[in-house]
Tab-separated table of C-alpha atoms in Angstrom:
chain	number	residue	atom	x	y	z
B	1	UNK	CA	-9.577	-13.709	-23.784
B	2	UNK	CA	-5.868	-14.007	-23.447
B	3	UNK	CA	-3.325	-12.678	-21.006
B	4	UNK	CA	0.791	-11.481	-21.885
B	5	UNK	CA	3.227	-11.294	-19.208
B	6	UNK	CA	3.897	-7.435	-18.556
B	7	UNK	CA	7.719	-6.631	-18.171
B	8	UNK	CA	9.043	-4.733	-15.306
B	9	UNK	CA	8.696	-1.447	-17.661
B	10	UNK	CA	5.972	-1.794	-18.740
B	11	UNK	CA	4.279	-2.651	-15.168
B	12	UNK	CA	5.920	1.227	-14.247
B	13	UNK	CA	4.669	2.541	-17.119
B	14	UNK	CA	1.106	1.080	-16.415
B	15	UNK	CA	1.575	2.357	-12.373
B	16	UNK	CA	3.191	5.809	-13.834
B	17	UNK	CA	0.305	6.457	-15.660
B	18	UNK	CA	-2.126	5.309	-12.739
B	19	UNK	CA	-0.138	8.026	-10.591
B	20	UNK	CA	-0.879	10.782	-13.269
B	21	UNK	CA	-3.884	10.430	-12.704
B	22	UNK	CA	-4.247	10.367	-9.660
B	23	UNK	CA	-2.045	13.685	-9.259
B	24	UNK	CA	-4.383	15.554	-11.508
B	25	UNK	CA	-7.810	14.056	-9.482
B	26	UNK	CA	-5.926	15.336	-6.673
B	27	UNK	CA	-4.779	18.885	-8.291
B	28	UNK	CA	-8.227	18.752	-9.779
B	29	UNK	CA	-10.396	18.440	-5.864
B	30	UNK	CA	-7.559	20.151	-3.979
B	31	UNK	CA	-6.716	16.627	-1.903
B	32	UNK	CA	-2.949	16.759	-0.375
B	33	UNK	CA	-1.429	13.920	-1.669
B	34	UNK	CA	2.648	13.003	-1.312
B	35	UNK	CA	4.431	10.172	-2.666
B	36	UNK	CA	5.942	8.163	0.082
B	37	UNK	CA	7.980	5.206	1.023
B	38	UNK	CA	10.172	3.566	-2.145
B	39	UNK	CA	8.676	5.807	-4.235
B	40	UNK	CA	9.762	9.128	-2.424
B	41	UNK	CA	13.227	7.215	-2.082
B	42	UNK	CA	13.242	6.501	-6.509
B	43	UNK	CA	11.882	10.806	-6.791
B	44	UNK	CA	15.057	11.282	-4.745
B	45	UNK	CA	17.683	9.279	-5.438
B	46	UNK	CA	16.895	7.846	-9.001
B	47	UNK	CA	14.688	10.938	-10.466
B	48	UNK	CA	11.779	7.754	-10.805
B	49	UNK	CA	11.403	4.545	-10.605
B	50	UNK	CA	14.281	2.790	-8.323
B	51	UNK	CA	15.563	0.849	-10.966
B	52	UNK	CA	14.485	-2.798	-10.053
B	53	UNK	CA	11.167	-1.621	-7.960
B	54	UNK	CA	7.607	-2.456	-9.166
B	55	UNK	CA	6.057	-0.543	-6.622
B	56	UNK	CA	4.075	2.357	-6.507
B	57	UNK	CA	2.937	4.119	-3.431
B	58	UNK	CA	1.219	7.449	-2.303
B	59	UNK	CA	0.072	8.529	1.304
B	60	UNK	CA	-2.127	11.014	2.791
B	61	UNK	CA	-3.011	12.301	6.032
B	62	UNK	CA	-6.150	10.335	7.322
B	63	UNK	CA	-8.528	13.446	6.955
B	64	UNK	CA	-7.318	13.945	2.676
B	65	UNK	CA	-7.128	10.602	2.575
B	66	UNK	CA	-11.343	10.300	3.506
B	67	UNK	CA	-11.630	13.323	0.623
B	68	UNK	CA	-9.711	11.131	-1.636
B	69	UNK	CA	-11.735	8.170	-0.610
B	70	UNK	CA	-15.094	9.942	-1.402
B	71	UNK	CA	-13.899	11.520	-5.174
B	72	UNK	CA	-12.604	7.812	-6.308
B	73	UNK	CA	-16.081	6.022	-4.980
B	74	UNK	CA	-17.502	8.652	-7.406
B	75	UNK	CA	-15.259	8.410	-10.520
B	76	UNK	CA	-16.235	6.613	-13.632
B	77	UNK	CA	-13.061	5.907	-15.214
B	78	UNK	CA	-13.432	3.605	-17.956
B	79	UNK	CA	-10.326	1.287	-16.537
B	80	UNK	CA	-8.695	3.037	-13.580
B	81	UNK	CA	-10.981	1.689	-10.320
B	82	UNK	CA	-11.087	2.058	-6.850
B	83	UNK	CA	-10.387	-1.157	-4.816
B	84	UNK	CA	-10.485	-1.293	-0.948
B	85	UNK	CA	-11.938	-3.605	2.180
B	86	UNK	CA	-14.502	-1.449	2.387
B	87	UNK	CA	-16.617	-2.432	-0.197
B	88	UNK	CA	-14.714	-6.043	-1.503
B	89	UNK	CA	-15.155	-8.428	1.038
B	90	UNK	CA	-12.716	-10.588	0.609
B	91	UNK	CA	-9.655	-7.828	-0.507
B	92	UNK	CA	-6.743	-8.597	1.938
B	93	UNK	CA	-5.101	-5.312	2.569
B	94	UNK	CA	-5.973	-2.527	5.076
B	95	UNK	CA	-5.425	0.359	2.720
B	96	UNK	CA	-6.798	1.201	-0.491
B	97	UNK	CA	-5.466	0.669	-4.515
B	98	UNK	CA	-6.512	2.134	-7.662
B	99	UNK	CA	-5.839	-0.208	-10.564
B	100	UNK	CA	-6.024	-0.509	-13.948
B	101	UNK	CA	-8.689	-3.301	-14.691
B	102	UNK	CA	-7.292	-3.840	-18.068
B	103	UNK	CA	-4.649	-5.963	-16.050
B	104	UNK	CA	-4.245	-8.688	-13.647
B	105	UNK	CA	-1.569	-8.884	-11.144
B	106	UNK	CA	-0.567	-12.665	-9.673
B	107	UNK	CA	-2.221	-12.864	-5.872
B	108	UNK	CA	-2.463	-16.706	-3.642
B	109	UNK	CA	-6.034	-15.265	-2.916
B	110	UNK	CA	-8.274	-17.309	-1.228
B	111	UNK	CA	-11.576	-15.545	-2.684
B	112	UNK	CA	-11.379	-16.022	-6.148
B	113	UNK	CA	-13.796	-13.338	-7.357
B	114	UNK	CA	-11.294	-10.525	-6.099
B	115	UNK	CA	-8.621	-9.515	-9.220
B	116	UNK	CA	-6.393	-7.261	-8.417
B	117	UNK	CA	-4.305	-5.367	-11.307
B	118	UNK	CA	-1.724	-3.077	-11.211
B	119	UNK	CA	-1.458	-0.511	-9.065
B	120	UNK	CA	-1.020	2.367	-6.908
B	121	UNK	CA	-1.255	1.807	-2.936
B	122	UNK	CA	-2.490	4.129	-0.973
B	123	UNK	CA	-2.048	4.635	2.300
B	124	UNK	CA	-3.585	6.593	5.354
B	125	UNK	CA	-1.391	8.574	7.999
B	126	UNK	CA	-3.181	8.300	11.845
B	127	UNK	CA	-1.730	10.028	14.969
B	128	UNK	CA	1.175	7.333	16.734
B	129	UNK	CA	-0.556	4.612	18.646
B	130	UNK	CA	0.447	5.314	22.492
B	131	UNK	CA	-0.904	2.292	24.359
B	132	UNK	CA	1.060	-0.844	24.340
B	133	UNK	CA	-2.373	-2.858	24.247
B	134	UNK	CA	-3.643	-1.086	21.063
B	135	UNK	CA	-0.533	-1.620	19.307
B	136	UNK	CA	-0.615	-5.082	19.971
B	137	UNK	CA	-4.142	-5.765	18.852
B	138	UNK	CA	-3.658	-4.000	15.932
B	139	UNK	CA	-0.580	-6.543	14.973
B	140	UNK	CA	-3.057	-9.534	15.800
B	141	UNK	CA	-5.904	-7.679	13.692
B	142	UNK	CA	-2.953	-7.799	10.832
B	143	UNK	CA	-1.904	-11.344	11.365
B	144	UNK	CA	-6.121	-12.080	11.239
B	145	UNK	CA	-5.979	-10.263	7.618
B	146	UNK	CA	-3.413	-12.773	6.276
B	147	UNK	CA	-5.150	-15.596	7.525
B	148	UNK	CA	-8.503	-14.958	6.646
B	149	UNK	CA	-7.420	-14.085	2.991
B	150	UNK	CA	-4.249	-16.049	1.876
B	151	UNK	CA	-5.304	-19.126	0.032
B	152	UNK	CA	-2.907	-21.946	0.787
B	153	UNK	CA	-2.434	-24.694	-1.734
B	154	UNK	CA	-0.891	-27.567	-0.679
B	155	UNK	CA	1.388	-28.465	2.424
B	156	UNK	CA	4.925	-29.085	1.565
B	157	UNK	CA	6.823	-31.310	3.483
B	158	UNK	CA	10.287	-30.773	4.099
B	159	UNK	CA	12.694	-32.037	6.761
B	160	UNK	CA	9.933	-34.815	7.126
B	161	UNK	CA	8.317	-32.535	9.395
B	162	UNK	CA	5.032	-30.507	7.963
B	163	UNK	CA	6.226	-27.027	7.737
B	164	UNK	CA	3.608	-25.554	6.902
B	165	UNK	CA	1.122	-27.462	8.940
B	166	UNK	CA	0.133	-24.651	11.374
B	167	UNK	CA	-0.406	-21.677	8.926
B	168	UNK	CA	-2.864	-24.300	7.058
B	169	UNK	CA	-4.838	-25.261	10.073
B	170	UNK	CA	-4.711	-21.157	11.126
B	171	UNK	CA	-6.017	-20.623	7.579
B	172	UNK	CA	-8.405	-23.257	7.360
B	173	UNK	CA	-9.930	-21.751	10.959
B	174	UNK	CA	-9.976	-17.786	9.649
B	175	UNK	CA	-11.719	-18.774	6.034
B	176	UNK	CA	-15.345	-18.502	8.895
B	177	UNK	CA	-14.387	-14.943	8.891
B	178	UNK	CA	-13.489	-12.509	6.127
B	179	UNK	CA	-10.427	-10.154	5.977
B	180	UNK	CA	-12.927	-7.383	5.845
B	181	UNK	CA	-13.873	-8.089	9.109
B	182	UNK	CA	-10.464	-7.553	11.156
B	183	UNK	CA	-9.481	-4.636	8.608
B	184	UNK	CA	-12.461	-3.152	10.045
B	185	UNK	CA	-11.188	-3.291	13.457
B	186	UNK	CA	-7.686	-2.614	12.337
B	187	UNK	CA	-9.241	0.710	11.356
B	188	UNK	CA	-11.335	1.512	13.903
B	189	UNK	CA	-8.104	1.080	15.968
B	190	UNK	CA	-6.222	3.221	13.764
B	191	UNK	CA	-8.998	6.107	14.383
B	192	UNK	CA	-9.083	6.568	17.645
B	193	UNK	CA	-5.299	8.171	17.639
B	194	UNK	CA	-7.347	11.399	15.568
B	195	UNK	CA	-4.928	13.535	13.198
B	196	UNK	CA	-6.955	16.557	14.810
B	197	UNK	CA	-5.434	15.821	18.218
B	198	UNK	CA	-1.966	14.284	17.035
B	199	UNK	CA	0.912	16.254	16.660
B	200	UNK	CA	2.838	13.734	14.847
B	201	UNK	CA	1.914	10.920	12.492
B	202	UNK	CA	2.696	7.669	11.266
B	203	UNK	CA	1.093	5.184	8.723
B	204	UNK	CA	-0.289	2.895	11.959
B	205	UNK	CA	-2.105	0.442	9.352
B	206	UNK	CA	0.957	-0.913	7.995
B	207	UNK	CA	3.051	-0.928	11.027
B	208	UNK	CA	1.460	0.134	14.660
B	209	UNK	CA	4.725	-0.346	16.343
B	210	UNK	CA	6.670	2.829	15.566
B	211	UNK	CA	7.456	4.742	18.990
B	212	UNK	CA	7.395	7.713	17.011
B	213	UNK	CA	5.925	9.442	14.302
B	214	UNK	CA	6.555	12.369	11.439
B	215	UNK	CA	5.399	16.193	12.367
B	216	UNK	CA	1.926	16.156	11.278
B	217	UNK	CA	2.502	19.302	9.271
B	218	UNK	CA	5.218	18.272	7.343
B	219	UNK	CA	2.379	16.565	5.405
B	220	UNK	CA	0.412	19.264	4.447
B	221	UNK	CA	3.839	21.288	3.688
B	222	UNK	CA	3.884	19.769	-0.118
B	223	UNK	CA	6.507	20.947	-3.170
B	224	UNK	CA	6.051	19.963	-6.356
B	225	UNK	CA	8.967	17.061	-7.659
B	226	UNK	CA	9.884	15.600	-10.804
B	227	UNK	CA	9.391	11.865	-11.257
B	228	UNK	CA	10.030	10.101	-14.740
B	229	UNK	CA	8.800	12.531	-17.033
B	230	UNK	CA	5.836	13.736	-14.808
B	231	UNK	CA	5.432	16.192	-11.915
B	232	UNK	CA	4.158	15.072	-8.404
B	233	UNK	CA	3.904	16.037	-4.539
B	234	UNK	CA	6.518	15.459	-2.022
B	235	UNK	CA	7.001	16.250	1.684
B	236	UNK	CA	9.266	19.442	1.657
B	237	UNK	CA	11.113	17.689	4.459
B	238	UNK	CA	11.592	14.521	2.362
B	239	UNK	CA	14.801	14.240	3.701
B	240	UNK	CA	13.518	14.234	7.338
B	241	UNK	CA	10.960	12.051	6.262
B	242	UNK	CA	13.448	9.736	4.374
B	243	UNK	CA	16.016	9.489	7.526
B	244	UNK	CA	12.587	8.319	9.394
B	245	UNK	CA	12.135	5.779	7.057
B	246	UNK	CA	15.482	3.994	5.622
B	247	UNK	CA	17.865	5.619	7.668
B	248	UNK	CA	20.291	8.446	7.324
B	249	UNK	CA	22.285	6.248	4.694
B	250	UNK	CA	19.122	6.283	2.401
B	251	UNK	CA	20.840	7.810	-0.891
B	252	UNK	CA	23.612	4.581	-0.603
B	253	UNK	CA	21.415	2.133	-3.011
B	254	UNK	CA	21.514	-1.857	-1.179
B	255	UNK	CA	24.107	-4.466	-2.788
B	256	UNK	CA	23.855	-5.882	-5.956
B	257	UNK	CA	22.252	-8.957	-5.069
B	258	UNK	CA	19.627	-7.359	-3.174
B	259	UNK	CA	18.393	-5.392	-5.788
B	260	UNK	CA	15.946	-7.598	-7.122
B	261	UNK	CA	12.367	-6.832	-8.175
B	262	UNK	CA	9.028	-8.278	-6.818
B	263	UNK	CA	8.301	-11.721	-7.657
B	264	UNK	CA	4.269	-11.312	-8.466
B	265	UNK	CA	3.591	-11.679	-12.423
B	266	UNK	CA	1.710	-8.994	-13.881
B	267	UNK	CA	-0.551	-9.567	-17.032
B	268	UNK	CA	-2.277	-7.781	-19.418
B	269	UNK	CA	-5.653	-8.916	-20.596
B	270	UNK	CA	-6.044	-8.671	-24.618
């Protein structure tokens, strides 16, 4: 078996085609699906892709994102495959991924059976968390994740000091648990602010802390938008939802030295 290097476009292409895919599952078992964070901000401002992004991301509103949940756990696609915490112990993230298996995407992993390929993230919208002691668990339950998944090679010194000294002890502690463990509680956190009794919404597992959230009906409220040379679902309020996310400046792109892509190798597997 041998392994090339992917280049940035052909990682999107590879990610593109995941998102197809998913679009049409999600057409297919009437799941309301919208593309969200960079990717909303590329459908916008770039018509795809923002140029130097690898990224590709999708959200859903806790409730579609349990029907999408259920339909992937049943699919049989030869190469595209569900990956989450729920069933792969040692995955590190508290949301899910469908990847394409015939690629392998560089990750400092501590668990060495868990690949991960490229992909499309996908993440779950909860009601806004309200009390200050659930918000800060939930950040600790995070911090947990890391350290019970990150595999740590080496401690450099620098300054004569042992920088990294701390995070490898932290590490060394967590590897007794699993990061399945806290992203269970991270969830169960994330649950008890229900989307039935929220009136606005926020993606809580990747950052608990916002004060406020989006109207929960402006994601169900879904238009169709082109992206690359393929169709897919956006908020109608994307701008609203945009502003709430990057700022009102969002359609000035960052300098030129900031535009830089990701730094993780992808690979394909021949």
């Amino acid at each position: 078996m041998s392994e090339r290097v992917l280049s940035l476009e052909e990682i999107k292409q590879v990610e593109l085609d995941i998102l197809k895919y998913l679009h049409e599952l999600c057409e297919q078992h009437q799941i309301k699906y919208f593309i969200d964070f960079g990717t909303l901000l590329g459908a916008v401002r770039h018509k795809g892709f923002i140029p130097w992004d690898d990224d590709t991301d999708i959200s859903l509103a806790r409730d579609e994102f349990e029907k999408l949940y259920k339909v992937l756990k049943n699919e049989n696609h030869p190469y595209y495959k569900l990956i989450s915490f729920r069933e792969t112990k040692g995955y590190p993230y508290s949301y899910m991924r469908v990847h394409d298996i015939r690629t392998r995407r560089d990750a400092n992993l501590l668990d060495p059976t868990v690949v991960l390929g490229t992909c499309v993230d996908i993440f779950p919208y909860d009601g806004v968390v309200t009390e200050e002691s659930d918000c800060k668990k939930m950040k600790l339950y995070k911090h947990f994740v890391r350290l019970s998944s990150l595999n740590f090679k080496g401690i450099k010194s620098e300054n004569g000091g042992l920088k990294n000294l701390p995070r490898y002890i932290g590490s060394a502690i967590f590897r007794l648990s699993s990061p399945q463990t806290w992203n269970q509680k991270l969830e169960n956190l994330a649950l008890k602010y229900s989307v039935n009794q929220a009136t606005d919404l926020t993606c809580t597992i990747f950052d608990p802390s916002f004060p406020e959230g989006i109207k929960k009906e402006w994601l169900y409220d879904l238009m169709d938008m082109p992206y690359e040379n393929i169709v897919v679902k956006a908020p109608r309020k994307y701008h609203e939802i945009l502003v709430y996310e990057f700022g009102a400046d969002y359609m000035t792109p960052p300098p030129v030295e900031q535009q830089v892509p990701g730094t993780d190798k992808n690979y394909w597997i021949d």
